[in-house]
Short mmCIF file of C-alpha atoms and ligand atoms in Angstrom, two decimals:
data_model
loop_
_atom_site.label_atom_id
_atom_site.label_comp_id
_atom_site.label_asym_id
_atom_site.label_seq_id
_atom_site.Cartn_x
_atom_site.Cartn_y
_atom_site.Cartn_z
CA MET A 1 0.00 0.00 0.00
CA HIS A 2 1.20 3.49 -0.81
CA GLU A 3 0.59 6.50 1.40
CA ASN A 4 -2.76 8.29 1.34
CA LYS A 5 -3.02 10.58 -1.69
CA GLU A 6 -4.40 13.45 0.43
CA GLU A 7 -0.98 13.94 1.99
CA TYR A 8 0.61 15.23 -1.19
CA ILE A 9 -0.36 18.61 -2.59
CA HIS A 10 1.02 19.68 -5.94
CA ILE A 11 2.65 23.08 -6.09
CA LYS A 12 2.16 23.83 -9.78
CA TYR A 13 -0.48 22.79 -12.22
CA GLU A 14 0.14 23.91 -15.77
CA LYS A 15 -0.71 22.99 -19.36
CA ARG A 16 2.88 21.89 -19.83
CA GLY A 17 2.49 18.12 -19.92
CA LEU A 18 2.19 16.16 -23.16
CA TRP A 19 -0.21 17.39 -25.86
CA ASN A 20 -1.05 20.47 -23.73
CA GLU A 21 -2.41 18.41 -20.87
CA ASP A 22 -1.57 19.20 -17.25
CA LEU A 23 1.85 18.82 -15.70
CA LEU A 24 1.53 18.32 -11.93
CA VAL A 25 4.64 19.34 -10.02
CA PHE A 26 5.04 18.20 -6.41
CA GLU A 27 7.61 19.43 -3.93
CA SER A 28 8.10 15.89 -2.69
CA LEU A 29 6.68 12.43 -3.41
CA PRO A 30 7.90 8.97 -2.49
CA SER A 31 7.64 7.91 -6.15
CA THR A 32 5.99 9.62 -9.12
CA ASN A 33 5.11 6.22 -10.62
CA ALA A 34 3.52 5.05 -7.36
CA TRP A 35 1.56 8.32 -6.99
CA ALA A 36 0.36 8.15 -10.60
CA LEU A 37 -0.80 4.55 -10.21
CA ASP A 38 -2.53 5.34 -6.90
CA ASN A 39 -4.31 8.32 -8.47
CA ILE A 40 -4.83 6.97 -11.96
CA ASP A 41 -8.58 7.72 -11.90
CA ALA A 42 -7.75 11.44 -11.71
CA LEU A 43 -5.24 11.30 -14.55
CA LYS A 44 -5.49 11.07 -18.30
CA HIS A 45 -3.47 10.67 -21.50
CA GLY A 46 -0.83 13.38 -21.63
CA ASN A 47 -0.69 14.21 -17.92
CA VAL A 48 2.76 14.30 -16.37
CA VAL A 49 3.54 13.96 -12.66
CA ARG A 50 6.86 15.41 -11.53
CA ALA A 51 8.49 15.45 -8.09
CA ILE A 52 11.24 17.96 -7.31
CA ASN A 53 12.26 15.62 -4.50
CA GLN A 54 11.59 11.89 -4.83
CA THR A 55 12.22 10.00 -1.61
CA ALA A 56 11.50 6.38 -2.57
CA GLY A 57 12.07 6.16 -6.32
CA ARG A 58 11.94 2.67 -7.71
CA GLY A 59 13.37 0.80 -10.66
CA ARG A 60 12.45 -2.58 -12.07
CA PHE A 61 11.72 -5.38 -9.57
CA ASN A 62 11.32 -2.69 -6.87
CA ARG A 63 15.00 -1.85 -6.96
CA ILE A 64 15.91 1.52 -5.50
CA TRP A 65 16.24 4.57 -7.75
CA SER A 66 18.29 7.19 -5.88
CA ALA A 67 18.14 10.93 -6.33
CA PRO A 68 19.43 13.61 -3.99
CA GLU A 69 16.96 16.40 -3.23
CA GLY A 70 16.32 18.76 -6.13
CA CYS A 71 19.13 17.39 -8.31
CA ASN A 72 17.36 15.04 -10.70
CA LEU A 73 14.47 15.01 -13.06
CA ASN A 74 11.90 12.56 -11.67
CA LEU A 75 8.70 12.30 -13.64
CA SER A 76 5.97 9.97 -14.87
CA ALA A 77 4.03 10.45 -18.09
CA ILE A 78 0.57 8.97 -18.61
CA ILE A 79 -0.13 7.41 -21.99
CA ASN A 80 -3.34 5.82 -23.23
CA HIS A 81 -2.09 3.28 -25.72
CA THR A 82 -5.38 1.44 -26.22
CA HIS A 83 -6.17 3.14 -29.56
CA SER A 84 -2.87 2.24 -31.20
CA GLU A 85 -2.08 -0.90 -33.15
CA THR A 86 1.62 -0.73 -32.28
CA PRO A 87 2.72 -3.05 -29.43
CA ILE A 88 2.53 -1.34 -26.04
CA THR A 89 6.05 -2.63 -25.39
CA MET A 90 7.41 -0.13 -27.94
CA LEU A 91 6.69 2.77 -25.59
CA LEU A 92 9.73 1.82 -23.51
CA PRO A 93 12.26 2.12 -26.37
CA ALA A 94 10.37 5.18 -27.66
CA THR A 95 10.90 6.86 -24.29
CA ALA A 96 14.61 5.96 -24.26
CA ILE A 97 14.93 7.53 -27.74
CA ALA A 98 13.20 10.66 -26.45
CA VAL A 99 15.67 10.91 -23.54
CA ARG A 100 18.57 10.47 -25.97
CA ASN A 101 17.17 13.20 -28.21
CA ALA A 102 16.70 15.57 -25.28
CA LEU A 103 20.30 14.97 -24.16
CA LYS A 104 21.49 15.67 -27.69
CA GLU A 105 19.93 19.13 -27.44
CA PHE A 106 22.26 19.74 -24.50
CA ASN A 107 25.23 18.43 -26.52
CA ILE A 108 25.37 15.08 -24.74
CA GLU A 109 25.61 11.95 -26.93
CA ALA A 110 23.83 8.98 -25.38
CA THR A 111 23.44 5.31 -26.28
CA LEU A 112 20.47 3.07 -25.54
CA LYS A 113 20.90 -0.12 -23.52
CA TRP A 114 18.05 -2.60 -23.78
CA PRO A 115 15.63 -2.63 -22.09
CA ASN A 116 15.48 0.57 -20.06
CA ASP A 117 18.80 2.37 -19.68
CA VAL A 118 20.22 5.48 -21.32
CA MET A 119 24.01 5.54 -21.22
CA VAL A 120 26.69 8.19 -21.69
CA ASN A 121 30.34 7.14 -21.99
CA ASN A 122 29.37 3.63 -20.83
CA LYS A 123 27.69 4.97 -17.69
CA LYS A 124 24.00 5.08 -16.87
CA ILE A 125 22.53 8.58 -16.97
CA ALA A 126 18.82 7.71 -17.03
CA GLY A 127 16.48 4.85 -16.26
CA ILE A 128 12.92 4.24 -17.38
CA LEU A 129 10.21 2.28 -15.59
CA ALA A 130 7.02 1.53 -17.55
CA GLU A 131 4.04 0.20 -15.58
CA VAL A 132 0.43 -0.41 -16.63
CA ASP A 133 -2.66 0.20 -14.53
CA PRO A 134 -4.58 -3.05 -15.03
CA GLU A 135 -8.05 -1.47 -14.83
CA SER A 136 -7.72 1.57 -17.06
CA ASN A 137 -4.85 0.13 -19.14
CA LEU A 138 -3.20 3.53 -18.86
CA LEU A 139 0.56 3.33 -19.11
CA VAL A 140 2.71 5.12 -16.52
CA ILE A 141 6.16 5.81 -17.91
CA GLY A 142 8.60 6.88 -15.24
CA ILE A 143 11.81 8.63 -16.22
CA GLY A 144 14.68 9.31 -13.85
CA LEU A 145 17.38 11.50 -15.39
CA ASN A 146 20.56 12.35 -13.50
CA VAL A 147 20.93 16.09 -14.04
CA ASN A 148 22.96 17.82 -11.31
CA ILE A 149 24.18 14.83 -9.23
CA ASP A 150 27.89 15.03 -8.54
CA SER A 151 30.38 12.17 -8.74
CA ASP A 152 30.88 12.01 -4.94
CA TYR A 153 27.19 11.27 -4.46
CA LEU A 154 27.11 8.66 -7.22
CA GLY A 155 30.43 7.14 -6.08
CA ASN A 156 29.07 6.59 -2.57
CA LEU A 157 26.10 4.65 -3.90
CA SER A 158 28.34 2.13 -5.74
CA PHE A 159 25.82 0.76 -8.22
CA PRO A 160 26.63 -2.46 -10.10
CA GLN A 161 26.64 -0.38 -13.27
CA ALA A 162 28.61 2.91 -13.29
CA ALA A 163 26.49 6.06 -13.33
CA THR A 164 26.90 9.62 -14.54
CA SER A 165 24.92 12.86 -14.78
CA MET A 166 24.57 15.77 -17.19
CA MET A 167 26.60 17.89 -14.78
CA ILE A 168 29.43 15.36 -14.59
CA GLU A 169 29.55 15.02 -18.39
CA LEU A 170 29.61 18.75 -19.17
CA ASN A 171 30.97 20.20 -15.94
CA ASN A 172 28.00 22.51 -15.80
CA THR A 173 24.78 22.70 -13.79
CA PHE A 174 21.43 22.67 -15.58
CA GLU A 175 18.11 24.29 -14.84
CA LEU A 176 15.72 21.42 -14.06
CA ASP A 177 12.67 23.17 -15.54
CA ALA A 178 14.49 23.68 -18.84
CA VAL A 179 15.57 20.02 -18.96
CA CYS A 180 12.02 18.97 -18.13
CA SER A 181 10.51 21.09 -20.94
CA LYS A 182 13.01 19.75 -23.44
CA LEU A 183 12.42 16.17 -22.40
CA LEU A 184 8.63 16.46 -22.59
CA CYS A 185 8.97 18.05 -26.01
CA THR A 186 11.13 15.18 -27.37
CA LEU A 187 8.87 12.61 -25.69
CA GLU A 188 5.78 14.08 -27.34
CA LYS A 189 7.53 14.11 -30.73
CA THR A 190 8.76 10.52 -30.39
CA VAL A 191 5.40 9.13 -29.31
CA ASN A 192 3.74 11.06 -32.16
CA ALA A 193 6.27 9.53 -34.58
CA LEU A 194 5.60 6.04 -33.22
CA TYR A 195 1.87 6.50 -33.78
CA HIS A 196 2.38 8.03 -37.21
CA TYR A 197 5.15 5.90 -38.74
CA GLY A 198 4.79 2.79 -36.58
CA VAL A 199 7.43 0.48 -35.18
CA PRO A 200 9.96 0.85 -38.06
CA TYR A 201 10.58 4.43 -36.88
CA ILE A 202 11.53 3.21 -33.41
CA SER A 203 13.71 0.36 -34.76
CA GLN A 204 15.57 2.76 -37.02
CA GLU A 205 16.15 5.32 -34.27
CA TRP A 206 17.20 2.62 -31.79
CA LYS A 207 19.80 1.22 -34.22
CA LYS A 208 21.43 4.65 -34.53
CA SER A 209 22.59 4.48 -30.91
CA ASP A 210 22.27 0.86 -29.84
CA HIS A 211 24.58 0.37 -26.86
CA LEU A 212 24.66 -3.42 -27.33
CA SER A 213 25.45 -3.49 -31.03
CA GLY A 214 28.22 -6.04 -31.81
CA GLN A 215 28.50 -7.13 -28.16
CA THR A 216 28.62 -10.53 -26.55
CA LEU A 217 26.40 -10.44 -23.52
CA SER A 218 24.75 -12.49 -20.82
CA ILE A 219 21.12 -12.09 -19.98
CA ASN A 220 19.61 -13.21 -16.72
CA SER A 221 15.87 -13.58 -17.23
CA GLY A 222 15.23 -14.81 -13.70
CA LYS A 223 14.74 -18.34 -15.06
CA SER A 224 18.01 -18.81 -16.93
CA ILE A 225 21.25 -17.10 -17.83
CA ILE A 226 22.09 -17.20 -21.54
CA THR A 227 25.27 -15.90 -23.13
CA GLY A 228 25.52 -15.04 -26.81
CA LEU A 229 25.97 -12.45 -29.49
CA TYR A 230 23.50 -9.58 -29.48
CA SER A 231 21.25 -9.92 -32.53
CA GLY A 232 19.16 -6.77 -32.16
CA MET A 233 15.94 -5.52 -30.67
CA GLN A 234 12.91 -7.04 -32.40
CA GLU A 235 9.95 -5.09 -33.75
CA ASN A 236 7.95 -5.95 -30.61
CA GLY A 237 10.69 -4.78 -28.23
CA GLN A 238 12.14 -8.23 -27.49
CA LEU A 239 15.91 -8.75 -27.29
CA LYS A 240 17.41 -11.46 -29.51
CA ILE A 241 20.72 -13.15 -28.83
CA THR A 242 22.41 -15.99 -30.71
CA ASP A 243 24.36 -18.49 -28.62
CA SER A 244 27.56 -20.31 -29.66
CA THR A 245 25.55 -23.19 -31.21
CA GLY A 246 23.68 -20.73 -33.43
CA LYS A 247 20.44 -21.04 -31.46
CA GLU A 248 18.43 -17.82 -31.16
CA HIS A 249 16.88 -16.74 -27.86
CA LEU A 250 14.24 -14.04 -27.36
CA PHE A 251 13.62 -12.12 -24.15
CA TRP A 252 10.93 -9.71 -23.01
CA SER A 253 12.93 -8.64 -19.98
CA GLY A 254 16.06 -9.45 -18.02
CA ASP A 255 19.32 -8.10 -16.66
CA VAL A 256 21.95 -7.65 -19.33
CA SER A 257 25.67 -7.72 -18.61
CA LEU A 258 28.32 -7.21 -21.24
CA GLN A 259 31.08 -9.80 -21.59
CA LYS A 260 34.60 -8.40 -21.48
CA PRO A 261 36.24 -8.64 -24.93
P1 ATP B 1 21.43 -1.68 -13.66
O1 ATP B 1 21.56 -0.20 -13.72
O2 ATP B 1 22.12 -2.28 -12.49
O3 ATP B 1 21.72 -2.37 -14.95
P2 ATP B 1 18.78 -1.79 -14.35
O4 ATP B 1 19.10 -0.93 -15.50
O5 ATP B 1 18.36 -3.15 -14.69
O6 ATP B 1 19.96 -1.95 -13.35
P3 ATP B 1 16.64 -1.42 -12.61
O7 ATP B 1 16.55 -2.90 -12.65
O8 ATP B 1 15.43 -0.69 -12.98
O9 ATP B 1 17.78 -0.92 -13.53
O10 ATP B 1 17.08 -1.02 -11.13
C1 ATP B 1 17.56 0.23 -10.79
C2 ATP B 1 19.05 0.17 -10.58
O11 ATP B 1 19.63 1.37 -11.08
C3 ATP B 1 19.44 0.12 -9.13
O12 ATP B 1 19.46 -1.20 -8.66
C4 ATP B 1 20.80 0.80 -9.10
O13 ATP B 1 21.79 -0.15 -9.37
C5 ATP B 1 20.73 1.76 -10.28
N1 ATP B 1 20.49 3.16 -9.87
C6 ATP B 1 19.72 3.64 -8.86
N2 ATP B 1 19.70 4.98 -8.84
C7 ATP B 1 20.48 5.38 -9.88
C8 ATP B 1 20.85 6.65 -10.38
N3 ATP B 1 20.42 7.80 -9.88
N4 ATP B 1 21.67 6.66 -11.47
C9 ATP B 1 22.12 5.54 -12.05
N5 ATP B 1 21.81 4.30 -11.60
C10 ATP B 1 20.98 4.22 -10.53
C1 BTN B 2 15.82 2.09 -13.86
O1 BTN B 2 16.33 1.83 -12.84
O2 BTN B 2 16.46 1.91 -14.88
C2 BTN B 2 14.46 2.70 -13.88
C3 BTN B 2 14.42 3.85 -12.92
C4 BTN B 2 13.18 4.68 -13.09
C5 BTN B 2 13.19 5.85 -12.15
C6 BTN B 2 12.04 6.77 -12.39
S1 BTN B 2 12.20 8.29 -11.49
C7 BTN B 2 10.54 8.71 -11.87
C8 BTN B 2 9.73 7.43 -11.76
N1 BTN B 2 9.30 7.20 -10.40
C9 BTN B 2 9.86 6.10 -9.87
O3 BTN B 2 9.69 5.70 -8.71
N2 BTN B 2 10.65 5.51 -10.77
C10 BTN B 2 10.66 6.23 -12.02
#
């Protein structure tokens, strides 16, 4: 159970979400994804929930997503995918592409690591958590982008995968509102492109900055660990790898680790 929704009052309420819908900005929330799912009846396609301070951010499998107060962009976008024929699973790569495109506007080149990481110089700069409300079928897409976190903070957390931030990469601090506006703009454009051009648009964009391209990797799906050559992201969002016997394996989700060359 999450905390009672009455406890959290948003501080801003503007037509700055997706497709001119409301962006709700909170001073502090445990998790924007959790709040959005708890309050899904009050939300609609295009709404965005943002927390300046997120105290209990979560990643996949309830792993912890850390963000020091006021340093990161923590937001969740609400998407109604029920009218589209494209697989709902393509919203995750579409969001990663949008984060990459937003970073590019700040002169940061990112790569995309299946399924949900955005990387800069082999370090994780952003993570995405997509969850579906089973009743409304609304999709809650959470994005955590490291903006002004410094290397001391990240170093102390010692994640299994190295992390970075926009500030570390460019030695500059960034205005969170400006990063937020840029990101929502690229997200809106990418989702529009997915709905207009379909999955081939996402596949093409993904290939341009595929972090796993040409790599030998292991994937732990929870049931098995398979090692093989990365053979691309499929048009439904699945990862394909080819093992040493030539057998192909497809995965919807899992933890990917790169094999040292
Ligand atoms: P990993 O980053 O270890 O590959 P993952 O991409 O599979 O994990 P999740 O499974 O969603 O991501 O879990 C979140 C993980 O992200 C945490 O377990 C932690 O290792 C890492 N993490 C948490 N906060 C941050 C952050 N601010 N920046 C970068 N990485 C973080
Ligand atoms: C990952 O670890 O790769 C996914 C992390 C997703 C973090 C974001 S921050 C905004 C939203 N609210 C959450 O609790 N999680 C997501």
